[in-house]
């Protein structure tokens, strides 16, 4: 069987429909349909269910999907090894990341990669949700991800940096006069909480739980930038990571200030992969660029 058919199958599943996959793959919709029909004929059972909302796997397709992803990944690794032996470099690294890291770290990392390994491409998937990043990594939709370390995290982990959280306040707010803002008083205000499709930020909720501060219902938003603008207008307070604030506050009007928290809060940022023993050549070179840029 042709590996290309499996690659098209995975791309189509990740994009959610034949139409969405066309632009990425360079095939017509009828071409992808024909290829998937041919693949199902070869394996002897249906892999996909088609409906007006797109496609999804059959139960049989769900059963074989992990093996298909593993086969495609091994083929990509083999092709990269062939290229190295021929004296060239090729390959793609699919990176999952928080938007904050995508803005702060990735431009320098990708520039370093292009300068030293121009044949390697990078595909970036941004997610606010660490659960979604970990699920994409587990399923093989991404090769590695930048995220914060969570309890029970089971992937191989490269520790990169501790990222402190700071209280974010309107400049005229009474708490802005404090050297450090107590967790209880911060949550006692109109608090803006960062929220992804999977719920509240686990790093922030974990902080308040460890400090013994009940989390009250308040305003939520899935954009750190929007939260800063809400605070700027005096609509509430929040806490955000320094990595984001170092970039965002550069364009602030001065109506927002930050203060350390009491007790202090931080998240451990790092790079997660399924296994450091099974890296492709392209992934190895990308990780080396991460080490070079971040000096780890």
Backbone as CSV, one residue per row, in Angstrom:
resi,resn,N_x,N_y,N_z,CA_x,CA_y,CA_z,C_x,C_y,C_z
1,UNK,0.837,-1.199,0.000,0.000,0.000,0.000,0.876,1.255,0.000
2,UNK,0.389,2.303,-0.604,1.153,3.535,-0.715,1.070,4.330,0.586
3,UNK,2.238,4.751,1.088,2.282,5.576,2.290,1.524,6.883,2.065
4,UNK,1.566,7.404,0.837,0.917,8.674,0.525,-0.563,8.651,0.894
5,UNK,-1.218,7.518,0.692,-2.639,7.434,1.037,-2.851,7.603,2.531
6,UNK,-1.950,7.024,3.326,-2.062,7.182,4.770,-1.786,8.627,5.174
7,UNK,-0.838,9.271,4.514,-0.543,10.668,4.807,-1.748,11.551,4.503
8,UNK,-2.409,11.287,3.383,-3.603,12.048,3.017,-4.720,11.790,4.018
9,UNK,-4.868,10.546,4.446,-5.891,10.214,5.441,-5.674,11.017,6.720
10,UNK,-4.452,11.038,7.230,-4.176,11.750,8.470,-4.384,13.246,8.311
11,UNK,-3.923,13.800,7.202,-4.100,15.230,6.963,-5.582,15.593,6.881
12,UNK,-6.360,14.744,6.222,-7.794,14.992,6.081,-8.484,14.934,7.433
13,UNK,-8.107,13.971,8.260,-8.684,13.878,9.599,-8.337,15.103,10.428
14,UNK,-7.087,15.540,10.356,-6.660,16.692,11.139,-7.353,17.963,10.683
15,UNK,-7.649,18.070,9.377,-8.319,19.264,8.854,-9.840,19.188,8.999
16,UNK,-10.374,17.987,9.187,-11.798,17.844,9.466,-12.691,17.587,8.272
17,UNK,-12.181,17.749,7.063,-13.005,17.504,5.870,-12.111,17.411,4.648
18,UNK,-12.658,16.838,3.557,-11.922,16.759,2.303,-11.633,18.160,1.763
19,UNK,-12.622,19.055,1.882,-12.467,20.408,1.340,-11.323,21.142,2.032
20,UNK,-11.280,21.054,3.363,-10.231,21.760,4.108,-8.850,21.203,3.806
21,UNK,-8.773,19.912,3.481,-7.480,19.285,3.205,-6.958,19.618,1.810
22,UNK,-7.840,20.036,0.901,-7.430,20.256,-0.494,-6.308,21.280,-0.618
23,UNK,-6.496,22.436,0.023,-5.508,23.510,-0.123,-4.159,23.104,0.430
24,UNK,-4.155,22.366,1.529,-2.902,21.977,2.163,-2.169,20.913,1.356
25,UNK,-2.921,20.010,0.718,-2.322,18.869,0.035,-2.091,19.099,-1.455
26,UNK,-2.818,20.066,-2.034,-2.676,20.307,-3.461,-3.465,19.348,-4.328
27,UNK,-4.435,18.647,-3.715,-5.316,17.752,-4.472,-6.687,18.394,-4.634
28,UNK,-7.441,17.909,-5.636,-8.840,18.291,-5.733,-9.646,17.449,-4.755
29,UNK,-10.864,17.894,-4.453,-11.708,17.121,-3.538,-12.006,15.742,-4.115
30,UNK,-12.244,15.686,-5.422,-12.518,14.391,-6.047,-11.297,13.486,-6.000
31,UNK,-10.099,14.093,-6.099,-8.870,13.309,-6.017,-8.682,12.686,-4.642
32,UNK,-8.957,13.464,-3.592,-8.844,12.932,-2.228,-9.898,11.861,-1.986
33,UNK,-11.121,12.111,-2.473,-12.193,11.126,-2.312,-11.822,9.808,-2.972
34,UNK,-11.299,9.892,-4.181,-10.889,8.678,-4.902,-9.785,7.950,-4.143
35,UNK,-8.821,8.697,-3.606,-7.713,8.079,-2.883,-8.210,7.364,-1.618
36,UNK,-9.146,7.991,-0.889,-9.671,7.378,0.331,-10.532,6.153,0.012
37,UNK,-11.296,6.233,-1.069,-12.080,5.068,-1.487,-11.159,3.902,-1.845
38,UNK,-10.054,4.210,-2.534,-9.090,3.179,-2.907,-8.439,2.564,-1.672
39,UNK,-8.116,3.407,-0.684,-7.499,2.899,0.547,-8.456,1.968,1.290
40,UNK,-9.718,2.357,1.378,-10.697,1.515,2.072,-10.894,0.186,1.347
41,UNK,-10.822,0.217,0.026,-10.926,-1.022,-0.741,-9.737,-1.927,-0.461
42,UNK,-8.554,-1.334,-0.324,-7.354,-2.119,-0.066,-7.378,-2.772,1.313
43,UNK,-7.818,-2.014,2.347,-7.810,-2.577,3.699,-8.996,-3.511,3.935
44,UNK,-10.058,-3.343,3.146,-11.181,-4.278,3.242,-12.301,-3.862,4.170
45,UNK,-12.275,-2.624,4.662,-13.367,-2.142,5.509,-13.360,-0.613,5.507
46,UNK,-14.508,0.012,5.829,-14.581,1.478,5.829,-13.729,2.074,6.944
47,UNK,-13.044,3.152,6.616,-12.260,3.888,7.605,-12.937,5.189,8.024
48,UNK,-13.740,5.756,7.123,-14.308,7.081,7.348,-15.820,7.081,7.224
49,UNK,-16.442,7.919,8.041,-17.860,8.228,7.911,-17.978,9.632,7.355
50,UNK,-18.742,9.797,6.268,-18.905,11.112,5.656,-20.283,11.644,5.990
51,UNK,-20.352,12.941,6.333,-21.630,13.604,6.524,-21.482,15.085,6.185
52,UNK,-22.565,15.839,6.356,-22.542,17.252,5.965,-21.603,18.083,6.829
53,UNK,-21.260,17.591,8.018,-20.385,18.339,8.917,-18.910,17.994,8.727
54,UNK,-18.623,17.058,7.826,-17.240,16.688,7.585,-17.059,15.188,7.627
55,UNK,-15.965,14.737,8.219,-15.677,13.306,8.282,-15.282,12.919,9.706
56,UNK,-15.442,11.645,10.006,-14.942,11.099,11.254,-14.616,9.633,11.035
57,UNK,-13.846,9.076,11.927,-13.433,7.688,11.787,-14.545,6.722,12.162
58,UNK,-14.565,5.603,11.475,-15.399,4.490,11.889,-14.754,3.835,13.115
59,UNK,-15.475,2.974,13.831,-14.839,2.252,14.948,-13.600,1.474,14.499
60,UNK,-13.672,0.890,13.309,-12.508,0.171,12.786,-11.344,1.139,12.509
61,UNK,-11.697,2.317,11.989,-10.673,3.324,11.736,-10.005,3.797,13.020
62,UNK,-10.805,3.966,14.090,-10.248,4.351,15.385,-9.248,3.312,15.871
63,UNK,-9.535,2.031,15.609,-8.669,0.948,16.077,-7.294,0.995,15.420
64,UNK,-7.265,1.287,14.124,-5.988,1.233,13.396,-5.285,2.579,13.305
65,UNK,-5.949,3.657,13.755,-5.354,4.986,13.603,-3.978,5.116,14.271
66,UNK,-3.784,4.669,15.520,-2.445,4.807,16.122,-1.350,4.138,15.299
67,UNK,-1.635,2.956,14.754,-0.630,2.261,13.942,-0.355,3.018,12.642
68,UNK,-1.390,3.630,12.067,-1.204,4.409,10.843,-0.326,5.625,11.120
69,UNK,-0.604,6.324,12.223,0.224,7.485,12.571,1.676,7.063,12.797
70,UNK,1.877,5.940,13.471,3.230,5.473,13.731,3.941,5.125,12.432
71,UNK,3.222,4.506,11.496,3.799,4.155,10.207,4.235,5.396,9.442
72,UNK,3.381,6.423,9.424,3.698,7.649,8.702,4.886,8.362,9.352
73,UNK,4.926,8.390,10.677,6.042,9.026,11.367,7.363,8.308,11.091
74,UNK,7.324,6.977,11.099,8.535,6.212,10.802,8.995,6.441,9.369
75,UNK,8.045,6.563,8.449,8.408,6.817,7.054,9.045,8.197,6.911
76,UNK,8.495,9.205,7.614,9.087,10.542,7.569,10.520,10.509,8.101
77,UNK,10.726,9.788,9.200,12.062,9.691,9.778,13.030,9.011,8.813
78,UNK,12.560,7.963,8.142,13.392,7.254,7.179,13.765,8.150,6.005
79,UNK,12.807,8.909,5.498,13.080,9.815,4.380,14.117,10.870,4.773
80,UNK,14.039,11.353,6.021,15.018,12.329,6.478,16.414,11.709,6.587
81,UNK,16.484,10.452,7.022,17.763,9.764,7.084,18.348,9.566,5.685
82,UNK,17.508,9.206,4.721,17.953,9.075,3.336,18.550,10.399,2.847
83,UNK,17.860,11.507,3.159,18.317,12.824,2.705,19.683,13.166,3.303
84,UNK,19.883,12.829,4.578,21.167,13.109,5.214,22.296,12.329,4.552
85,UNK,22.026,11.065,4.219,23.039,10.243,3.561,23.386,10.816,2.188
86,UNK,22.390,11.391,1.519,22.641,12.005,0.208,23.319,13.362,0.336
87,UNK,23.478,13.832,1.569,24.144,15.112,1.781,23.203,16.294,1.787
88,UNK,21.914,16.056,1.949,20.940,17.140,2.026,20.114,16.973,3.296
89,UNK,19.353,18.010,3.621,18.457,17.946,4.771,17.050,18.261,4.316
90,UNK,16.091,17.547,4.892,14.698,17.803,4.585,13.876,17.419,5.794
91,UNK,12.587,17.665,5.716,11.706,17.260,6.793,10.867,18.416,7.305
92,UNK,9.901,18.053,8.142,9.004,19.028,8.747,8.901,18.733,10.234
93,UNK,8.873,19.792,11.018,8.649,19.666,12.459,7.329,20.351,12.787
94,UNK,6.414,19.595,13.353,5.100,20.124,13.720,5.129,20.481,15.203
95,UNK,4.985,21.772,15.473,5.191,22.300,16.817,3.866,22.787,17.393
96,UNK,3.510,22.294,18.566,2.381,22.830,19.310,2.893,23.787,20.373
97,UNK,2.154,24.846,20.627,2.666,25.854,21.551,1.566,26.766,22.071
98,UNK,1.800,27.326,23.250,0.975,28.435,23.723,1.207,29.642,22.812
99,UNK,0.182,30.479,22.596,0.388,31.704,21.802,1.502,32.591,22.358
100,UNK,1.635,32.640,23.689,2.687,33.462,24.296,4.063,33.048,23.806
101,UNK,4.324,31.745,23.795,5.632,31.251,23.360,5.789,31.433,21.855
102,UNK,4.681,31.282,21.121,4.737,31.487,19.668,5.217,32.894,19.335
103,UNK,4.821,33.868,20.144,5.236,35.258,19.894,6.618,35.562,20.463
104,UNK,6.938,34.969,21.610,8.149,35.363,22.328,9.385,34.581,21.911
105,UNK,9.259,33.273,21.755,10.432,32.430,21.509,10.547,31.927,20.076
106,UNK,9.418,31.537,19.490,9.480,30.829,18.213,10.113,31.629,17.078
107,UNK,9.854,32.937,16.945,10.493,33.649,15.830,12.018,33.518,15.838
108,UNK,12.639,33.627,17.008,14.099,33.502,17.083,14.545,32.068,16.800
109,UNK,13.779,31.107,17.313,14.139,29.699,17.116,14.048,29.326,15.639
110,UNK,12.960,29.743,14.981,12.769,29.396,13.579,13.802,30.110,12.707
111,UNK,14.128,31.352,13.046,15.174,32.049,12.306,16.501,31.292,12.422
112,UNK,16.834,30.843,13.610,18.069,30.085,13.823,18.043,28.794,13.013
113,UNK,16.895,28.124,12.980,16.766,26.879,12.227,16.940,27.126,10.734
114,UNK,16.329,28.181,10.214,16.435,28.474,8.779,17.866,28.821,8.379
115,UNK,18.570,29.515,9.265,19.947,29.894,8.953,20.867,28.677,8.913
116,UNK,20.637,27.713,9.809,21.539,26.566,9.900,21.023,25.329,9.167
117,UNK,19.703,25.214,8.997,19.117,24.036,8.349,17.954,24.475,7.459
118,UNK,18.228,25.133,6.349,17.161,25.723,5.519,16.209,24.709,4.904
119,UNK,16.576,23.437,4.842,15.693,22.451,4.240,14.599,21.943,5.161
120,UNK,14.615,22.368,6.418,13.636,21.882,7.395,12.516,22.905,7.549
121,UNK,11.284,22.446,7.419,10.111,23.298,7.554,9.529,23.165,8.962
122,UNK,8.841,24.215,9.401,8.183,24.212,10.708,6.712,24.554,10.527
123,UNK,5.869,23.745,11.121,4.426,23.981,11.113,3.996,24.218,12.559
124,UNK,3.335,25.348,12.823,3.008,25.749,14.190,1.507,25.628,14.446
125,UNK,1.165,24.995,15.554,-0.221,24.899,16.006,-0.329,25.575,17.367
126,UNK,-1.092,26.663,17.453,-1.237,27.392,18.707,-2.480,26.929,19.456
127,UNK,-2.338,26.732,20.761,-3.447,26.348,21.625,-3.251,26.984,22.996
128,UNK,-4.337,27.512,23.573,-4.281,27.975,24.957,-4.377,26.817,25.939
129,UNK,-4.873,25.693,25.485,-5.156,24.564,26.361,-3.996,23.573,26.397
130,UNK,-3.432,23.340,27.591,-2.372,22.343,27.721,-2.930,20.946,27.469
131,UNK,-4.196,20.716,27.795,-4.804,19.408,27.540,-4.850,19.113,26.049
132,UNK,-5.199,20.108,25.259,-5.289,19.907,23.811,-3.894,19.712,23.206
133,UNK,-2.917,20.436,23.717,-1.555,20.246,23.230,-1.077,18.831,23.544
134,UNK,-1.310,18.369,24.759,-0.880,17.026,25.135,-1.619,15.960,24.334
135,UNK,-2.910,16.186,24.051,-3.675,15.218,23.252,-3.143,15.165,21.825
136,UNK,-2.820,16.321,21.243,-2.262,16.353,19.894,-0.907,15.661,19.849
137,UNK,-0.104,15.826,20.901,1.191,15.162,20.964,1.015,13.656,21.102
138,UNK,0.109,13.243,21.963,-0.137,11.821,22.159,-0.636,11.161,20.881
139,UNK,-1.506,11.858,20.150,-2.098,11.296,18.927,-1.172,11.371,17.724
140,UNK,-0.060,12.096,17.845,0.871,12.210,16.729,0.543,13.312,15.748
141,UNK,-0.376,14.218,16.108,-0.692,15.330,15.214,0.386,16.407,15.262
142,UNK,1.139,16.449,16.359,2.304,17.322,16.450,3.492,16.477,16.914
143,UNK,4.693,16.961,16.654,5.903,16.226,17.003,6.428,16.587,18.387
144,UNK,6.188,17.808,18.802,6.642,18.278,20.111,5.799,19.481,20.497
145,UNK,5.830,19.829,21.770,5.053,21.004,22.164,5.726,21.750,23.300
146,UNK,5.601,23.077,23.231,5.981,23.952,24.325,4.764,24.093,25.235
147,UNK,4.942,23.855,26.519,3.815,23.931,27.444,4.344,24.118,28.854
148,UNK,3.421,24.236,29.798,3.801,24.293,31.208,3.690,22.902,31.801
149,UNK,4.577,22.591,32.716,4.628,21.269,33.330,3.424,21.079,34.235
150,UNK,2.702,19.974,34.012,1.498,19.669,34.775,1.713,18.434,35.652
151,UNK,0.991,18.330,36.770,1.076,17.118,37.593,0.718,15.881,36.766
152,UNK,1.506,14.845,36.886,1.219,13.607,36.164,1.628,13.621,34.710
153,UNK,2.345,14.646,34.263,2.784,14.727,32.862,3.672,13.521,32.552
154,UNK,3.371,12.831,31.428,4.018,11.548,31.149,4.978,11.571,29.958
155,UNK,5.146,12.718,29.301,6.026,12.790,28.142,7.468,13.040,28.576
156,UNK,8.407,12.783,27.670,9.784,13.201,27.916,9.821,14.727,27.908
157,UNK,10.603,15.293,28.807,10.497,16.730,29.086,11.866,17.395,29.097
158,UNK,11.986,18.501,28.370,13.173,19.349,28.419,12.787,20.628,29.143
159,UNK,13.315,20.803,30.361,12.971,21.983,31.148,13.661,23.208,30.555
160,UNK,12.896,24.296,30.362,13.436,25.476,29.698,13.540,26.694,30.602
161,UNK,12.470,26.998,31.340,12.499,28.242,32.107,11.358,28.286,33.112
162,UNK,11.633,28.945,34.252,10.563,29.267,35.195,9.994,30.622,34.812
163,UNK,8.676,30.689,34.688,8.004,31.904,34.227,7.091,32.426,35.340
164,UNK,7.500,33.485,36.052,6.682,33.991,37.165,5.368,34.594,36.680
165,UNK,4.351,34.491,37.524,3.096,35.214,37.316,3.133,36.507,38.103
166,UNK,2.503,37.537,37.558,2.403,38.833,38.223,0.941,39.268,38.287
167,UNK,0.612,40.002,39.348,-0.703,40.640,39.404,-0.741,41.766,38.379
168,UNK,-1.857,41.888,37.666,-2.032,42.919,36.644,-3.167,43.825,37.100
169,UNK,-2.881,45.107,37.269,-3.803,46.027,37.930,-3.926,47.345,37.170
170,UNK,-5.092,48.012,37.277,-5.149,49.394,36.803,-4.186,50.246,37.632
171,UNK,-3.558,51.215,37.022,-2.542,51.998,37.722,-3.096,52.697,38.958
172,UNK,-4.374,53.084,38.924,-4.969,53.815,40.052,-5.603,52.889,41.089
173,UNK,-5.471,51.585,40.915,-6.116,50.641,41.832,-5.415,50.669,43.186
174,UNK,-6.164,50.544,44.302,-5.527,50.540,45.632,-4.459,49.465,45.797
175,UNK,-4.638,48.298,45.179,-3.642,47.231,45.310,-2.324,47.585,44.627
176,UNK,-2.346,48.554,43.730,-1.117,48.953,43.036,-0.127,49.608,43.996
177,UNK,-0.607,50.043,45.168,0.283,50.648,46.157,1.048,49.598,46.947
178,UNK,0.668,48.335,46.834,1.337,47.256,47.552,2.625,46.840,46.836
179,UNK,3.635,46.434,47.605,4.831,45.858,47.001,4.543,44.474,46.454
180,UNK,3.713,43.715,47.176,3.263,42.394,46.730,1.768,42.293,46.981
181,UNK,1.066,41.626,46.093,-0.391,41.537,46.183,-0.777,40.170,46.728
182,UNK,-1.465,40.106,47.876,-1.891,38.821,48.423,-2.917,38.140,47.518
183,UNK,-2.805,36.827,47.418,-3.701,36.068,46.540,-5.164,36.284,46.898
184,UNK,-5.474,36.295,48.195,-6.861,36.453,48.622,-7.454,37.782,48.212
185,UNK,-6.665,38.858,48.308,-7.176,40.174,47.934,-7.322,40.308,46.423
186,UNK,-6.427,39.652,45.685,-6.542,39.701,44.218,-7.819,39.004,43.769
187,UNK,-8.097,37.812,44.312,-9.307,37.091,43.936,-10.554,37.777,44.484
188,UNK,-10.382,38.600,45.526,-11.529,39.308,46.075,-12.035,40.425,45.192
189,UNK,-11.254,40.803,44.203,-11.659,41.843,43.261,-12.425,41.221,42.078
190,UNK,-12.770,42.071,41.118,-13.361,41.576,39.869,-12.233,40.973,39.042
191,UNK,-12.087,39.650,39.141,-10.909,38.972,38.603,-11.181,38.426,37.209
192,UNK,-10.275,38.722,36.263,-10.357,38.166,34.914,-9.485,36.917,34.844
193,UNK,-10.115,35.791,34.527,-9.419,34.506,34.461,-9.247,34.090,33.013
194,UNK,-8.032,33.632,32.660,-7.802,33.104,31.321,-8.465,31.736,31.205
195,UNK,-9.237,31.527,30.142,-10.010,30.300,29.965,-9.862,29.801,28.541
196,UNK,-9.574,28.513,28.386,-9.504,27.893,27.064,-10.791,27.120,26.816
197,UNK,-10.850,26.425,25.689,-12.024,25.607,25.389,-12.197,24.462,26.379
198,UNK,-11.115,24.110,27.087,-11.181,23.023,28.057,-11.336,23.500,29.494
199,UNK,-11.549,24.793,29.691,-11.768,25.295,31.036,-10.723,26.297,31.479
200,UNK,-10.737,26.589,32.772,-9.847,27.596,33.335,-8.387,27.154,33.263
201,UNK,-7.501,28.132,33.233,-6.065,27.874,33.180,-5.647,27.050,34.400
202,UNK,-5.114,25.832,34.198,-4.772,24.985,35.347,-3.636,25.543,36.194
203,UNK,-2.731,26.328,35.608,-1.647,26.917,36.389,-2.188,27.968,37.364
204,UNK,-3.173,28.748,36.901,-3.739,29.797,37.751,-4.660,29.194,38.809
205,UNK,-5.534,28.281,38.403,-6.422,27.661,39.387,-5.616,26.875,40.423
206,UNK,-4.549,26.211,39.963,-3.694,25.477,40.895,-3.036,26.395,41.910
207,UNK,-2.670,27.607,41.484,-2.054,28.575,42.389,-3.013,28.961,43.511
208,UNK,-4.237,29.330,43.150,-5.198,29.748,44.172,-5.573,28.582,45.094
209,UNK,-5.682,27.388,44.536,-5.994,26.232,45.373,-4.874,25.965,46.378
210,UNK,-3.613,26.052,45.929,-2.487,25.805,46.839,-2.374,26.909,47.892
211,UNK,-2.848,28.121,47.563,-2.819,29.232,48.514,-4.029,29.203,49.445
212,UNK,-4.933,28.251,49.226,-6.121,28.148,50.063,-7.140,29.235,49.816
213,UNK,-7.151,29.777,48.598,-8.072,30.861,48.248,-9.176,30.309,47.354
214,UNK,-10.443,30.362,47.777,-11.539,29.877,46.933,-11.615,30.666,45.626
215,UNK,-11.861,29.956,44.546,-11.986,30.601,43.235,-13.437,30.982,43.027
216,UNK,-13.692,32.256,42.899,-15.049,32.756,42.730,-15.376,32.900,41.245
217,UNK,-16.660,32.889,40.957,-17.075,33.148,39.587,-16.766,34.581,39.209
218,UNK,-16.183,34.777,38.070,-15.839,36.123,37.617,-15.860,36.170,36.109
219,UNK,-15.126,37.097,35.551,-15.065,37.209,34.096,-13.963,36.310,33.568
220,UNK,-14.158,35.773,32.378,-13.142,34.928,31.757,-12.950,35.331,30.310
221,UNK,-11.768,34.987,29.785,-11.420,35.348,28.413,-10.341,34.391,27.934
222,UNK,-10.330,34.075,26.645,-9.305,33.165,26.133,-8.126,33.891,25.508
223,UNK,-8.024,35.189,25.743,-6.928,35.980,25.182,-6.267,36.817,26.267
224,UNK,-4.970,36.614,26.463,-4.227,37.435,27.425,-4.239,38.905,27.021
225,UNK,-4.147,39.168,25.721,-4.170,40.556,25.242,-5.463,41.257,25.627
226,UNK,-6.583,40.550,25.456,-7.873,41.144,25.795,-7.957,41.429,27.287
227,UNK,-7.419,40.512,28.111,-7.444,40.724,29.556,-6.696,42.004,29.921
228,UNK,-5.544,42.243,29.312,-4.786,43.467,29.594,-5.617,44.696,29.261
229,UNK,-6.311,44.664,28.137,-7.126,45.825,27.752,-8.312,46.010,28.690
230,UNK,-8.880,44.922,29.197,-9.962,45.031,30.172,-9.455,45.689,31.462
231,UNK,-8.289,45.261,31.916,-7.690,45.854,33.116,-7.374,47.324,32.867
232,UNK,-6.879,47.618,31.689,-6.523,48.996,31.336,-7.720,49.935,31.459
233,UNK,-8.907,49.403,31.173,-10.131,50.203,31.257,-10.736,50.204,32.660
234,UNK,-10.020,49.624,33.617,-10.502,49.630,34.994,-11.628,48.655,35.272
235,UNK,-11.772,47.625,34.434,-12.891,46.691,34.577,-12.590,45.539,35.527
236,UNK,-11.355,45.440,35.994,-11.013,44.361,36.895,-9.519,44.202,37.020
237,UNK,-9.111,43.082,37.630,-7.701,42.764,37.830,-7.454,41.353,37.316
238,UNK,-6.180,40.976,37.232,-5.874,39.625,36.765,-4.465,39.244,37.206
239,UNK,-4.019,38.053,36.790,-2.622,37.644,36.918,-2.225,36.982,35.613
240,UNK,-1.048,37.347,35.123,-0.583,36.856,33.835,0.907,36.553,33.924
241,UNK,1.416,35.676,33.051,2.835,35.310,33.113,3.744,36.428,32.597
242,UNK,4.937,36.506,33.200,5.890,37.541,32.825,6.288,37.449,31.354
243,UNK,6.399,36.222,30.824,6.797,36.061,29.429,5.858,36.809,28.507
244,UNK,4.573,36.748,28.797,3.601,37.504,28.007,3.709,38.993,28.298
245,UNK,3.785,39.352,29.569,3.756,40.761,29.946,4.965,41.525,29.434
246,UNK,6.119,40.884,29.366,7.314,41.562,28.862,7.121,42.035,27.427
247,UNK,6.301,41.319,26.670,5.996,41.721,25.294,4.827,42.695,25.244
248,UNK,3.747,42.357,25.958,2.518,43.148,25.879,2.663,44.525,26.494
249,UNK,3.381,44.615,27.617,3.457,45.897,28.315,4.322,46.905,27.588
250,UNK,5.072,46.447,26.596,5.872,47.381,25.807,5.024,48.371,25.041
251,UNK,3.764,47.984,24.743,2.864,48.881,24.015,1.772,49.451,24.916
252,UNK,1.910,49.295,26.234,0.896,49.772,27.170,0.883,51.304,27.212
253,UNK,-0.291,51.839,27.545,-0.429,53.292,27.663,0.013,53.801,29.029
254,UNK,0.378,52.920,29.921,0.769,53.344,31.258,-0.345,53.234,32.267
255,UNK,-1.528,52.824,31.837,-2.666,52.682,32.743,-2.718,51.311,33.403
256,UNK,-1.727,50.459,33.135,-1.666,49.127,33.720,-0.325,48.960,34.419
257,UNK,-0.348,48.396,35.624,0.890,48.117,36.353,0.894,46.661,36.776
258,UNK,2.071,46.135,37.071,2.199,44.757,37.541,2.888,44.757,38.901
259,UNK,2.540,43.758,39.707,3.144,43.594,41.013,3.377,42.104,41.279
260,UNK,4.419,41.759,42.040,4.599,40.363,42.443,3.434,39.898,43.313
261,UNK,3.235,38.608,43.354,2.158,38.009,44.134,2.689,37.449,45.449
262,UNK,1.796,37.377,46.438,2.127,36.713,47.692,1.018,35.715,48.032
263,UNK,1.369,34.425,48.169,2.686,33.847,47.901,3.031,33.939,46.405
264,UNK,4.302,33.782,46.098,4.745,33.912,44.711,4.131,32.814,43.851
265,UNK,4.016,33.091,42.558,3.422,32.137,41.608,4.290,32.056,40.372
266,UNK,4.406,30.862,39.814,5.155,30.691,38.568,4.720,29.401,37.890
267,UNK,5.109,29.250,36.647,4.889,28.013,35.908,6.225,27.568,35.321
268,UNK,6.397,26.248,35.187,7.596,25.688,34.582,7.330,25.463,33.104
269,UNK,8.035,26.176,32.241,7.867,26.025,30.805,8.925,25.067,30.269
270,UNK,8.514,24.225,29.336,9.452,23.277,28.767,8.971,22.752,27.434
271,UNK,9.694,21.790,26.940,9.415,21.178,25.645,9.114,19.703,25.879
272,UNK,7.940,19.263,25.451,7.533,17.868,25.626,7.591,17.129,24.296
273,UNK,8.108,15.909,24.327,8.129,15.016,23.162,7.684,13.632,23.621
274,UNK,7.244,12.823,22.671,6.829,11.466,23.055,8.015,10.654,23.561
275,UNK,9.178,10.785,22.903,10.362,10.060,23.344,11.607,10.704,22.752
276,UNK,12.568,11.047,23.594,13.831,11.589,23.100,14.646,10.526,22.359
277,UNK,14.340,9.260,22.583,15.078,8.180,21.917,14.602,7.962,20.485
278,UNK,13.470,8.556,20.109,12.888,8.299,18.791,12.720,9.584,17.983
279,UNK,13.591,10.544,18.193,13.501,11.804,17.465,13.917,11.622,16.011
280,UNK,13.227,12.320,15.113,13.672,12.374,13.723,14.852,13.338,13.630
281,UNK,15.653,13.265,12.554,16.744,14.240,12.392,16.265,15.683,12.418
282,UNK,15.099,15.959,11.818,14.584,17.332,11.815,14.240,17.788,13.230
283,UNK,13.654,16.901,14.033,13.326,17.243,15.415,14.587,17.489,16.232
284,UNK,15.617,16.677,16.005,16.879,16.875,16.728,17.458,18.250,16.449
285,UNK,17.421,18.671,15.206,17.979,19.969,14.838,17.124,21.110,15.392
286,UNK,15.820,20.927,15.391,14.952,21.957,15.973,15.238,22.104,17.465
287,UNK,15.345,20.996,18.177,15.589,21.049,19.623,16.946,21.675,19.916
288,UNK,17.946,21.411,19.079,19.237,22.047,19.284,19.133,23.560,19.124
289,UNK,18.314,24.016,18.175,18.102,25.457,18.013,17.390,26.042,19.227
290,UNK,16.459,25.288,19.808,15.810,25.732,21.040,16.859,25.918,22.137
291,UNK,17.733,24.945,22.283,18.794,25.031,23.297,19.711,26.231,23.042
292,UNK,20.059,26.447,21.788,20.961,27.558,21.458,20.327,28.913,21.765
293,UNK,19.077,29.087,21.353,18.409,30.383,21.515,18.118,30.666,22.989
294,UNK,17.633,29.657,23.712,17.255,29.866,25.108,18.388,29.588,26.086
295,UNK,19.535,29.128,25.508,20.731,28.887,26.331,20.459,27.893,27.465
296,UNK,19.959,26.728,27.074,19.723,25.656,28.051,20.538,24.431,27.686
